[in-house]
Amino acid sequence: MNYRHAYHAGNFADVVKHAVLARIVEYLKRKDKAFRVIDTHAGIGLYDLSSEEAQKTGEWREGIGRLIDANLEDETRNLLNPLLEAVHAVNPEGELLRYPGSPRVTRHLLRREDRLTAIELHPADAEVLKAGFSGDYQTRVIALDGWLALGAHLPPKEKRGLVLIDPPFEKEGEFERIVAGLKKAYQRWPGGIYAVWYPIKDHKAVASFRRLLAESGIADIVDIRLELRPPSPEPRLDGTGMIVVNPPYVLEEEMSRLLPALAAILGDNGQGHAFLERLTGEDGRAA
């Protein structure tokens, strides 16, 4: 439990992850029926970019800092507006001082009838998260191992929604754990949308992960990746990925327009590349 997202909040990986999250939530809002978002590794919800941790790495400057300052084309800005509005909402003074984690981004976008379940295992972080949502009847914060939520909390009573899985990747075998967890969740709730974040650091492990997903039997899987640079000779976070199961029908088109713009803004010296690949079809077979 040594991982602390405070060091990395607002970095390029957060920007991509939360842009995808926001587009999925916006899609769910197209129908009148209520939905639920289950965030299995929620963190503390809100991050101080002036903190010692954030200043020590400065990663946010190359992520949300670049995005806020970028000259965006209208189409790109329209797709990013839900995320940017969530960022502005926690910075009412105008200066970029805070960054919203996934539960805050989600909560900002929900309608009155929608619900959020935010799950966090670390005791201190769970308490901070609870305090941040105190009195909010639309949000339930649970101190629990997020992997357990893929069993006991599925399907939600709304029968519509998204499960966001954003593990810290501090243990060996996390990729295999994700595949096993997704299989379990998919059996319980095959109609749900699942979005899973993963780091692109060990490129061989990522390739193996993608093969396992393609062979999992889970239908309708899309892989969204943004790489800042070619593979580094030494272990380094070269990129970020999101696996989406049952993606909204508009997501692939939206990502095909948004990802190249993000790659241009966030990539190292023009080396950024975006990838959008289907791993399985609607029949569950490898694409």
PDB file of C-alpha atoms in Angstrom:
ATOM      1  CA  MET A   1       0.000   0.000   0.000  1.00  0.00           C
ATOM      2  CA  ASN A   2       2.939   2.369  -0.624  1.00  0.00           C
ATOM      3  CA  TYR A   3       1.438   3.943  -3.758  1.00  0.00           C
ATOM      4  CA  ARG A   4       0.230   7.514  -3.389  1.00  0.00           C
ATOM      5  CA  HIS A   5      -1.544   9.081  -6.316  1.00  0.00           C
ATOM      6  CA  ALA A   6      -0.807  12.545  -4.917  1.00  0.00           C
ATOM      7  CA  TYR A   7       2.587  12.324  -6.607  1.00  0.00           C
ATOM      8  CA  HIS A   8       1.011  11.640 -10.007  1.00  0.00           C
ATOM      9  CA  ALA A   9      -2.350  13.451  -9.937  1.00  0.00           C
ATOM     10  CA  GLY A  10      -3.098  15.401 -13.085  1.00  0.00           C
ATOM     11  CA  ASN A  11      -0.361  13.748 -15.132  1.00  0.00           C
ATOM     12  CA  PHE A  12      -0.813  12.691 -18.763  1.00  0.00           C
ATOM     13  CA  ALA A  13      -2.255   9.323 -17.719  1.00  0.00           C
ATOM     14  CA  ASP A  14      -4.926  11.012 -15.599  1.00  0.00           C
ATOM     15  CA  VAL A  15      -5.834  13.323 -18.469  1.00  0.00           C
ATOM     16  CA  VAL A  16      -6.386  10.427 -20.890  1.00  0.00           C
ATOM     17  CA  LYS A  17      -8.147   8.259 -18.307  1.00  0.00           C
ATOM     18  CA  HIS A  18     -10.507  11.005 -17.200  1.00  0.00           C
ATOM     19  CA  ALA A  19     -11.215  12.124 -20.763  1.00  0.00           C
ATOM     20  CA  VAL A  20     -12.401   8.581 -21.553  1.00  0.00           C
ATOM     21  CA  LEU A  21     -14.349   8.408 -18.279  1.00  0.00           C
ATOM     22  CA  ALA A  22     -16.095  11.702 -19.008  1.00  0.00           C
ATOM     23  CA  ARG A  23     -17.095  10.664 -22.534  1.00  0.00           C
ATOM     24  CA  ILE A  24     -18.637   7.424 -21.219  1.00  0.00           C
ATOM     25  CA  VAL A  25     -20.583   9.244 -18.491  1.00  0.00           C
ATOM     26  CA  GLU A  26     -21.825  11.768 -21.030  1.00  0.00           C
ATOM     27  CA  TYR A  27     -23.071   8.909 -23.203  1.00  0.00           C
ATOM     28  CA  LEU A  28     -24.917   7.304 -20.283  1.00  0.00           C
ATOM     29  CA  LYS A  29     -26.725  10.601 -19.718  1.00  0.00           C
ATOM     30  CA  ARG A  30     -28.314  10.418 -23.168  1.00  0.00           C
ATOM     31  CA  LYS A  31     -31.036   8.135 -21.803  1.00  0.00           C
ATOM     32  CA  ASP A  32     -33.487   9.233 -19.124  1.00  0.00           C
ATOM     33  CA  LYS A  33     -33.027   6.106 -17.013  1.00  0.00           C
ATOM     34  CA  ALA A  34     -30.731   6.470 -14.001  1.00  0.00           C
ATOM     35  CA  PHE A  35     -27.318   4.813 -13.909  1.00  0.00           C
ATOM     36  CA  ARG A  36     -24.558   4.099 -11.391  1.00  0.00           C
ATOM     37  CA  VAL A  37     -20.792   4.504 -11.629  1.00  0.00           C
ATOM     38  CA  ILE A  38     -18.753   2.161  -9.433  1.00  0.00           C
ATOM     39  CA  ASP A  39     -15.188   3.394  -8.889  1.00  0.00           C
ATOM     40  CA  THR A  40     -13.216   0.472  -7.461  1.00  0.00           C
ATOM     41  CA  HIS A  41      -9.954   2.278  -6.606  1.00  0.00           C
ATOM     42  CA  ALA A  42     -11.198   5.797  -5.902  1.00  0.00           C
ATOM     43  CA  GLY A  43      -8.291   7.407  -4.006  1.00  0.00           C
ATOM     44  CA  ILE A  44      -8.942  10.587  -2.023  1.00  0.00           C
ATOM     45  CA  GLY A  45     -10.974  12.337  -4.723  1.00  0.00           C
ATOM     46  CA  LEU A  46      -9.250  15.729  -4.818  1.00  0.00           C
ATOM     47  CA  TYR A  47      -5.539  16.529  -5.102  1.00  0.00           C
ATOM     48  CA  ASP A  48      -3.623  19.651  -4.129  1.00  0.00           C
ATOM     49  CA  LEU A  49      -1.220  20.505  -6.945  1.00  0.00           C
ATOM     50  CA  SER A  50       0.716  22.809  -4.627  1.00  0.00           C
ATOM     51  CA  SER A  51       1.397  19.981  -2.163  1.00  0.00           C
ATOM     52  CA  GLU A  52       4.893  18.686  -1.479  1.00  0.00           C
ATOM     53  CA  GLU A  53       4.065  15.436  -3.280  1.00  0.00           C
ATOM     54  CA  ALA A  54       2.748  17.092  -6.441  1.00  0.00           C
ATOM     55  CA  GLN A  55       5.568  19.637  -6.521  1.00  0.00           C
ATOM     56  CA  LYS A  56       8.199  16.943  -6.019  1.00  0.00           C
ATOM     57  CA  THR A  57       7.379  15.205  -9.308  1.00  0.00           C
ATOM     58  CA  GLY A  58       5.735  18.070 -11.197  1.00  0.00           C
ATOM     59  CA  GLU A  59       3.993  15.491 -13.382  1.00  0.00           C
ATOM     60  CA  TRP A  60       0.804  17.537 -13.538  1.00  0.00           C
ATOM     61  CA  ARG A  61       2.619  20.264 -15.479  1.00  0.00           C
ATOM     62  CA  GLU A  62       3.129  17.858 -18.386  1.00  0.00           C
ATOM     63  CA  GLY A  63      -0.466  16.656 -18.135  1.00  0.00           C
ATOM     64  CA  ILE A  64      -3.356  18.874 -17.129  1.00  0.00           C
ATOM     65  CA  GLY A  65      -1.006  21.876 -17.151  1.00  0.00           C
ATOM     66  CA  ARG A  66      -0.327  21.406 -20.861  1.00  0.00           C
ATOM     67  CA  LEU A  67      -3.969  20.703 -21.649  1.00  0.00           C
ATOM     68  CA  ILE A  68      -5.261  23.808 -19.861  1.00  0.00           C
ATOM     69  CA  ASP A  69      -2.787  25.988 -21.766  1.00  0.00           C
ATOM     70  CA  ALA A  70      -3.310  24.311 -25.163  1.00  0.00           C
ATOM     71  CA  ASN A  71      -4.936  26.069 -28.090  1.00  0.00           C
ATOM     72  CA  LEU A  72      -7.658  23.524 -28.782  1.00  0.00           C
ATOM     73  CA  GLU A  73      -9.656  23.213 -31.963  1.00  0.00           C
ATOM     74  CA  ASP A  74     -13.405  23.470 -31.469  1.00  0.00           C
ATOM     75  CA  GLU A  75     -14.031  19.745 -32.036  1.00  0.00           C
ATOM     76  CA  THR A  76     -11.351  18.744 -29.522  1.00  0.00           C
ATOM     77  CA  ARG A  77     -12.573  21.273 -26.969  1.00  0.00           C
ATOM     78  CA  ASN A  78     -16.151  20.038 -27.279  1.00  0.00           C
ATOM     79  CA  LEU A  79     -15.046  16.478 -26.540  1.00  0.00           C
ATOM     80  CA  LEU A  80     -12.902  17.595 -23.596  1.00  0.00           C
ATOM     81  CA  ASN A  81     -15.372  20.098 -22.145  1.00  0.00           C
ATOM     82  CA  PRO A  82     -16.888  17.683 -19.580  1.00  0.00           C
ATOM     83  CA  LEU A  83     -13.432  17.002 -18.115  1.00  0.00           C
ATOM     84  CA  LEU A  84     -12.315  20.626 -18.330  1.00  0.00           C
ATOM     85  CA  GLU A  85     -15.504  21.764 -16.590  1.00  0.00           C
ATOM     86  CA  ALA A  86     -14.832  19.308 -13.749  1.00  0.00           C
ATOM     87  CA  VAL A  87     -11.307  20.727 -13.403  1.00  0.00           C
ATOM     88  CA  HIS A  88     -12.559  24.320 -13.408  1.00  0.00           C
ATOM     89  CA  ALA A  89     -15.209  23.439 -10.810  1.00  0.00           C
ATOM     90  CA  VAL A  90     -12.526  22.634  -8.205  1.00  0.00           C
ATOM     91  CA  ASN A  91     -10.523  25.735  -9.147  1.00  0.00           C
ATOM     92  CA  PRO A  92     -13.075  28.544  -8.730  1.00  0.00           C
ATOM     93  CA  GLU A  93     -10.295  31.101  -8.272  1.00  0.00           C
ATOM     94  CA  GLY A  94      -9.232  30.494 -11.873  1.00  0.00           C
ATOM     95  CA  GLU A  95      -5.675  29.367 -11.127  1.00  0.00           C
ATOM     96  CA  LEU A  96      -4.907  25.652 -11.511  1.00  0.00           C
ATOM     97  CA  LEU A  97      -4.390  24.638  -7.879  1.00  0.00           C
ATOM     98  CA  ARG A  98      -6.319  21.362  -7.582  1.00  0.00           C
ATOM     99  CA  TYR A  99      -7.030  18.327  -9.690  1.00  0.00           C
ATOM    100  CA  PRO A 100     -10.163  16.181  -9.362  1.00  0.00           C
ATOM    101  CA  GLY A 101      -9.695  12.437  -9.118  1.00  0.00           C
ATOM    102  CA  SER A 102     -12.082  10.085 -10.881  1.00  0.00           C
ATOM    103  CA  PRO A 103     -14.831  10.234  -8.208  1.00  0.00           C
ATOM    104  CA  ARG A 104     -14.873  14.032  -8.381  1.00  0.00           C
ATOM    105  CA  VAL A 105     -14.918  14.035 -12.192  1.00  0.00           C
ATOM    106  CA  THR A 106     -17.767  11.533 -12.157  1.00  0.00           C
ATOM    107  CA  ARG A 107     -19.757  13.330  -9.476  1.00  0.00           C
ATOM    108  CA  HIS A 108     -19.504  16.641 -11.299  1.00  0.00           C
ATOM    109  CA  LEU A 109     -21.108  15.084 -14.375  1.00  0.00           C
ATOM    110  CA  LEU A 110     -23.952  13.143 -12.734  1.00  0.00           C
ATOM    111  CA  ARG A 111     -27.589  14.148 -12.984  1.00  0.00           C
ATOM    112  CA  ARG A 112     -29.813  14.207  -9.895  1.00  0.00           C
ATOM    113  CA  GLU A 113     -31.081  10.671 -10.494  1.00  0.00           C
ATOM    114  CA  ASP A 114     -27.645   9.081 -11.013  1.00  0.00           C
ATOM    115  CA  ARG A 115     -25.434   7.545  -8.324  1.00  0.00           C
ATOM    116  CA  LEU A 116     -21.759   7.009  -7.544  1.00  0.00           C
ATOM    117  CA  THR A 117     -20.223   4.249  -5.433  1.00  0.00           C
ATOM    118  CA  ALA A 118     -16.630   5.164  -4.578  1.00  0.00           C
ATOM    119  CA  ILE A 119     -14.522   2.373  -3.093  1.00  0.00           C
ATOM    120  CA  GLU A 120     -11.101   2.792  -1.471  1.00  0.00           C
ATOM    121  CA  LEU A 121      -9.107   0.266   0.560  1.00  0.00           C
ATOM    122  CA  HIS A 122      -6.471   2.469   2.211  1.00  0.00           C
ATOM    123  CA  PRO A 123      -7.991   3.505   5.593  1.00  0.00           C
ATOM    124  CA  ALA A 124      -6.634   7.067   5.674  1.00  0.00           C
ATOM    125  CA  ASP A 125      -7.551   7.721   2.048  1.00  0.00           C
ATOM    126  CA  ALA A 126     -11.027   6.279   2.560  1.00  0.00           C
ATOM    127  CA  GLU A 127     -11.598   8.688   5.450  1.00  0.00           C
ATOM    128  CA  VAL A 128     -10.518  11.675   3.343  1.00  0.00           C
ATOM    129  CA  LEU A 129     -12.805  10.491   0.548  1.00  0.00           C
ATOM    130  CA  LYS A 130     -15.745  10.127   2.949  1.00  0.00           C
ATOM    131  CA  ALA A 131     -15.181  13.604   4.332  1.00  0.00           C
ATOM    132  CA  GLY A 132     -15.109  15.045   0.810  1.00  0.00           C
ATOM    133  CA  PHE A 133     -18.540  13.605   0.030  1.00  0.00           C
ATOM    134  CA  SER A 134     -20.105  14.091   3.454  1.00  0.00           C
ATOM    135  CA  GLY A 135     -23.812  14.813   3.130  1.00  0.00           C
ATOM    136  CA  ASP A 136     -23.939  13.909  -0.559  1.00  0.00           C
ATOM    137  CA  TYR A 137     -26.893  11.554  -0.940  1.00  0.00           C
ATOM    138  CA  GLN A 138     -25.882  10.610  -4.491  1.00  0.00           C
ATOM    139  CA  THR A 139     -22.484   9.275  -3.462  1.00  0.00           C
ATOM    140  CA  ARG A 140     -21.732   6.256  -1.314  1.00  0.00           C
ATOM    141  CA  VAL A 141     -18.141   5.823  -0.103  1.00  0.00           C
ATOM    142  CA  ILE A 142     -17.074   2.343   1.010  1.00  0.00           C
ATOM    143  CA  ALA A 143     -13.790   1.331   2.669  1.00  0.00           C
ATOM    144  CA  LEU A 144     -13.210  -1.961   0.874  1.00  0.00           C
ATOM    145  CA  ASP A 145     -10.839  -3.832  -1.409  1.00  0.00           C
ATOM    146  CA  GLY A 146     -12.055  -2.697  -4.817  1.00  0.00           C
ATOM    147  CA  TRP A 147     -11.534  -6.128  -6.329  1.00  0.00           C
ATOM    148  CA  LEU A 148     -14.276  -7.481  -4.058  1.00  0.00           C
ATOM    149  CA  ALA A 149     -16.716  -4.997  -5.582  1.00  0.00           C
ATOM    150  CA  LEU A 150     -16.527  -6.898  -8.861  1.00  0.00           C
ATOM    151  CA  GLY A 151     -18.532  -9.626  -7.140  1.00  0.00           C
ATOM    152  CA  ALA A 152     -20.677  -8.335  -4.317  1.00  0.00           C
ATOM    153  CA  HIS A 153     -21.675  -5.003  -5.858  1.00  0.00           C
ATOM    154  CA  LEU A 154     -22.659  -6.251  -9.314  1.00  0.00           C
ATOM    155  CA  PRO A 155     -25.029  -5.759 -10.919  1.00  0.00           C
ATOM    156  CA  PRO A 156     -26.145  -2.433  -9.450  1.00  0.00           C
ATOM    157  CA  LYS A 157     -29.869  -1.993  -8.851  1.00  0.00           C
ATOM    158  CA  GLU A 158     -30.038   0.558 -11.699  1.00  0.00           C
ATOM    159  CA  LYS A 159     -28.901  -2.150 -14.164  1.00  0.00           C
ATOM    160  CA  ARG A 160     -27.149   0.615 -16.139  1.00  0.00           C
ATOM    161  CA  GLY A 161     -23.759   2.112 -15.657  1.00  0.00           C
ATOM    162  CA  LEU A 162     -20.005   1.925 -15.584  1.00  0.00           C
ATOM    163  CA  VAL A 163     -17.396   0.149 -13.496  1.00  0.00           C
ATOM    164  CA  LEU A 164     -14.106   2.060 -13.415  1.00  0.00           C
ATOM    165  CA  ILE A 165     -11.119  -0.078 -12.409  1.00  0.00           C
ATOM    166  CA  ASP A 166      -7.955   1.902 -11.722  1.00  0.00           C
ATOM    167  CA  PRO A 167      -5.560  -0.270  -9.687  1.00  0.00           C
ATOM    168  CA  PRO A 168      -2.237   1.094  -8.380  1.00  0.00           C
ATOM    169  CA  PHE A 169      -0.068  -1.578 -10.059  1.00  0.00           C
ATOM    170  CA  GLU A 170       2.162  -1.978  -7.033  1.00  0.00           C
ATOM    171  CA  LYS A 171       2.017  -5.789  -6.924  1.00  0.00           C
ATOM    172  CA  GLU A 172       3.228  -8.475  -9.294  1.00  0.00           C
ATOM    173  CA  GLY A 173       0.561 -10.115 -11.426  1.00  0.00           C
ATOM    174  CA  GLU A 174      -1.758  -7.096 -11.611  1.00  0.00           C
ATOM    175  CA  PHE A 175      -2.468  -7.645 -15.320  1.00  0.00           C
ATOM    176  CA  GLU A 176      -3.552 -11.231 -14.688  1.00  0.00           C
ATOM    177  CA  ARG A 177      -5.625 -10.055 -11.745  1.00  0.00           C
ATOM    178  CA  ILE A 178      -7.442  -7.581 -13.986  1.00  0.00           C
ATOM    179  CA  VAL A 179      -8.338 -10.265 -16.526  1.00  0.00           C
ATOM    180  CA  ALA A 180      -9.601 -12.597 -13.786  1.00  0.00           C
ATOM    181  CA  GLY A 181     -11.582  -9.770 -12.183  1.00  0.00           C
ATOM    182  CA  LEU A 182     -13.130  -8.747 -15.486  1.00  0.00           C
ATOM    183  CA  LYS A 183     -14.181 -12.320 -16.239  1.00  0.00           C
ATOM    184  CA  LYS A 184     -15.872 -12.566 -12.836  1.00  0.00           C
ATOM    185  CA  ALA A 185     -17.595  -9.205 -13.227  1.00  0.00           C
ATOM    186  CA  TYR A 186     -18.687  -9.923 -16.791  1.00  0.00           C
ATOM    187  CA  GLN A 187     -20.344 -13.176 -15.728  1.00  0.00           C
ATOM    188  CA  ARG A 188     -22.370 -11.314 -13.113  1.00  0.00           C
ATOM    189  CA  TRP A 189     -23.180  -8.290 -15.256  1.00  0.00           C
ATOM    190  CA  PRO A 190     -22.522  -8.869 -18.969  1.00  0.00           C
ATOM    191  CA  GLY A 191     -24.384  -5.704 -19.966  1.00  0.00           C
ATOM    192  CA  GLY A 192     -22.301  -3.285 -17.912  1.00  0.00           C
ATOM    193  CA  ILE A 193     -19.628  -0.963 -19.248  1.00  0.00           C
ATOM    194  CA  TYR A 194     -16.162  -1.587 -17.804  1.00  0.00           C
ATOM    195  CA  ALA A 195     -13.230   0.810 -18.147  1.00  0.00           C
ATOM    196  CA  VAL A 196      -9.811  -0.343 -16.914  1.00  0.00           C
ATOM    197  CA  TRP A 197      -6.708   1.811 -16.674  1.00  0.00           C
ATOM    198  CA  TYR A 198      -3.258   0.330 -17.184  1.00  0.00           C
ATOM    199  CA  PRO A 199       0.300   1.716 -17.431  1.00  0.00           C
ATOM    200  CA  ILE A 200       2.523   1.204 -20.455  1.00  0.00           C
ATOM    201  CA  LYS A 201       5.886   0.596 -18.821  1.00  0.00           C
ATOM    202  CA  ASP A 202       6.710  -3.082 -19.324  1.00  0.00           C
ATOM    203  CA  HIS A 203       5.871  -3.423 -23.007  1.00  0.00           C
ATOM    204  CA  LYS A 204       6.097  -7.223 -23.026  1.00  0.00           C
ATOM    205  CA  ALA A 205       3.693  -7.431 -20.096  1.00  0.00           C
ATOM    206  CA  VAL A 206       1.265  -5.096 -21.893  1.00  0.00           C
ATOM    207  CA  ALA A 207       1.388  -7.261 -25.039  1.00  0.00           C
ATOM    208  CA  SER A 208       0.677 -10.365 -22.942  1.00  0.00           C
ATOM    209  CA  PHE A 209      -2.193  -8.561 -21.184  1.00  0.00           C
ATOM    210  CA  ARG A 210      -3.778  -7.658 -24.482  1.00  0.00           C
ATOM    211  CA  ARG A 211      -3.484 -11.277 -25.683  1.00  0.00           C
ATOM    212  CA  LEU A 212      -5.139 -12.549 -22.501  1.00  0.00           C
ATOM    213  CA  LEU A 213      -8.032 -10.150 -23.031  1.00  0.00           C
ATOM    214  CA  ALA A 214      -8.388 -11.143 -26.679  1.00  0.00           C
ATOM    215  CA  GLU A 215      -8.614 -14.789 -25.573  1.00  0.00           C
ATOM    216  CA  SER A 216     -10.834 -14.136 -22.516  1.00  0.00           C
ATOM    217  CA  GLY A 217     -14.171 -14.770 -24.193  1.00  0.00           C
ATOM    218  CA  ILE A 218     -15.394 -11.362 -23.055  1.00  0.00           C
ATOM    219  CA  ALA A 219     -17.222  -9.693 -25.918  1.00  0.00           C
ATOM    220  CA  ASP A 220     -16.778  -6.196 -27.300  1.00  0.00           C
ATOM    221  CA  ILE A 221     -13.398  -5.048 -25.943  1.00  0.00           C
ATOM    222  CA  VAL A 222     -11.654  -1.911 -27.190  1.00  0.00           C
ATOM    223  CA  ASP A 223      -8.099  -0.881 -26.284  1.00  0.00           C
ATOM    224  CA  ILE A 224      -7.309   2.846 -26.125  1.00  0.00           C
ATOM    225  CA  ARG A 225      -3.625   3.773 -25.834  1.00  0.00           C
ATOM    226  CA  LEU A 226      -1.543   6.913 -25.860  1.00  0.00           C
ATOM    227  CA  GLU A 227       2.245   6.617 -25.892  1.00  0.00           C
ATOM    228  CA  LEU A 228       4.415   9.643 -25.194  1.00  0.00           C
ATOM    229  CA  ARG A 229       7.531   8.232 -26.841  1.00  0.00           C
ATOM    230  CA  PRO A 230       9.034   5.047 -28.297  1.00  0.00           C
ATOM    231  CA  PRO A 231       9.846   2.327 -25.727  1.00  0.00           C
ATOM    232  CA  SER A 232      12.512   3.511 -23.294  1.00  0.00           C
ATOM    233  CA  PRO A 233      15.649   1.378 -22.742  1.00  0.00           C
ATOM    234  CA  GLU A 234      15.107   1.594 -18.979  1.00  0.00           C
ATOM    235  CA  PRO A 235      11.737   0.953 -17.269  1.00  0.00           C
ATOM    236  CA  ARG A 236       9.759   4.173 -17.573  1.00  0.00           C
ATOM    237  CA  LEU A 237       6.111   5.130 -17.947  1.00  0.00           C
ATOM    238  CA  ASP A 238       6.041   5.513 -21.724  1.00  0.00           C
ATOM    239  CA  GLY A 239       2.282   5.591 -22.110  1.00  0.00           C
ATOM    240  CA  THR A 240      -1.170   4.970 -20.737  1.00  0.00           C
ATOM    241  CA  GLY A 241      -4.008   2.687 -21.747  1.00  0.00           C
ATOM    242  CA  MET A 242      -7.705   2.160 -21.152  1.00  0.00           C
ATOM    243  CA  ILE A 243      -9.511  -1.103 -21.810  1.00  0.00           C
ATOM    244  CA  VAL A 244     -13.235  -0.584 -22.368  1.00  0.00           C
ATOM    245  CA  VAL A 245     -15.701  -3.476 -22.376  1.00  0.00           C
ATOM    246  CA  ASN A 246     -19.080  -2.773 -24.004  1.00  0.00           C
ATOM    247  CA  PRO A 247     -17.990   0.684 -25.182  1.00  0.00           C
ATOM    248  CA  PRO A 248     -20.749   3.120 -26.100  1.00  0.00           C
ATOM    249  CA  TYR A 249     -21.321   3.006 -29.833  1.00  0.00           C
ATOM    250  CA  VAL A 250     -20.018   6.582 -30.187  1.00  0.00           C
ATOM    251  CA  LEU A 251     -16.815   6.068 -28.189  1.00  0.00           C
ATOM    252  CA  GLU A 252     -14.587   4.708 -30.940  1.00  0.00           C
ATOM    253  CA  GLU A 253     -15.489   7.571 -33.245  1.00  0.00           C
ATOM    254  CA  GLU A 254     -14.954  10.141 -30.481  1.00  0.00           C
ATOM    255  CA  MET A 255     -11.595   8.637 -29.522  1.00  0.00           C
ATOM    256  CA  SER A 256     -10.453   8.514 -33.154  1.00  0.00           C
ATOM    257  CA  ARG A 257     -10.880  12.294 -33.200  1.00  0.00           C
ATOM    258  CA  LEU A 258      -9.679  13.090 -29.679  1.00  0.00           C
ATOM    259  CA  LEU A 259      -6.643  10.829 -29.216  1.00  0.00           C
ATOM    260  CA  PRO A 260      -4.457  12.331 -31.983  1.00  0.00           C
ATOM    261  CA  ALA A 261      -4.993  15.784 -30.477  1.00  0.00           C
ATOM    262  CA  LEU A 262      -4.045  14.536 -27.009  1.00  0.00           C
ATOM    263  CA  ALA A 263      -0.983  12.782 -28.423  1.00  0.00           C
ATOM    264  CA  ALA A 264       0.143  16.040 -30.031  1.00  0.00           C
ATOM    265  CA  ILE A 265      -0.354  17.991 -26.783  1.00  0.00           C
ATOM    266  CA  LEU A 266       1.014  15.447 -24.311  1.00  0.00           C
ATOM    267  CA  GLY A 267       3.687  13.628 -26.330  1.00  0.00           C
ATOM    268  CA  ASP A 268       7.423  14.191 -25.866  1.00  0.00           C
ATOM    269  CA  ASN A 269       8.787  16.494 -28.555  1.00  0.00           C
ATOM    270  CA  GLY A 270       6.294  15.411 -31.196  1.00  0.00           C
ATOM    271  CA  GLN A 271       6.780  11.706 -30.476  1.00  0.00           C
ATOM    272  CA  GLY A 272       3.298  11.049 -29.116  1.00  0.00           C
ATOM    273  CA  HIS A 273       1.215   8.355 -30.794  1.00  0.00           C
ATOM    274  CA  ALA A 274      -2.352   7.208 -30.215  1.00  0.00           C
ATOM    275  CA  PHE A 275      -3.783   3.766 -30.858  1.00  0.00           C
ATOM    276  CA  LEU A 276      -7.384   2.582 -30.955  1.00  0.00           C
ATOM    277  CA  GLU A 277      -7.745  -1.155 -31.440  1.00  0.00           C
ATOM    278  CA  ARG A 278     -10.543  -3.661 -31.066  1.00  0.00           C
ATOM    279  CA  LEU A 279      -9.463  -6.776 -29.147  1.00  0.00           C
ATOM    280  CA  THR A 280     -12.698  -8.775 -29.379  1.00  0.00           C
ATOM    281  CA  GLY A 281     -15.865  -8.539 -31.422  1.00  0.00           C
ATOM    282  CA  GLU A 282     -19.433  -8.754 -30.231  1.00  0.00           C
ATOM    283  CA  ASP A 283     -19.192 -12.560 -30.443  1.00  0.00           C
ATOM    284  CA  GLY A 284     -16.309 -12.626 -27.962  1.00  0.00           C
ATOM    285  CA  ARG A 285     -13.783 -13.803 -30.524  1.00  0.00           C
ATOM    286  CA  ALA A 286     -10.430 -12.133 -30.976  1.00  0.00           C
ATOM    287  CA  ALA A 287     -10.682  -9.349 -33.525  1.00  0.00           C
TER     288      ALA A 287
END
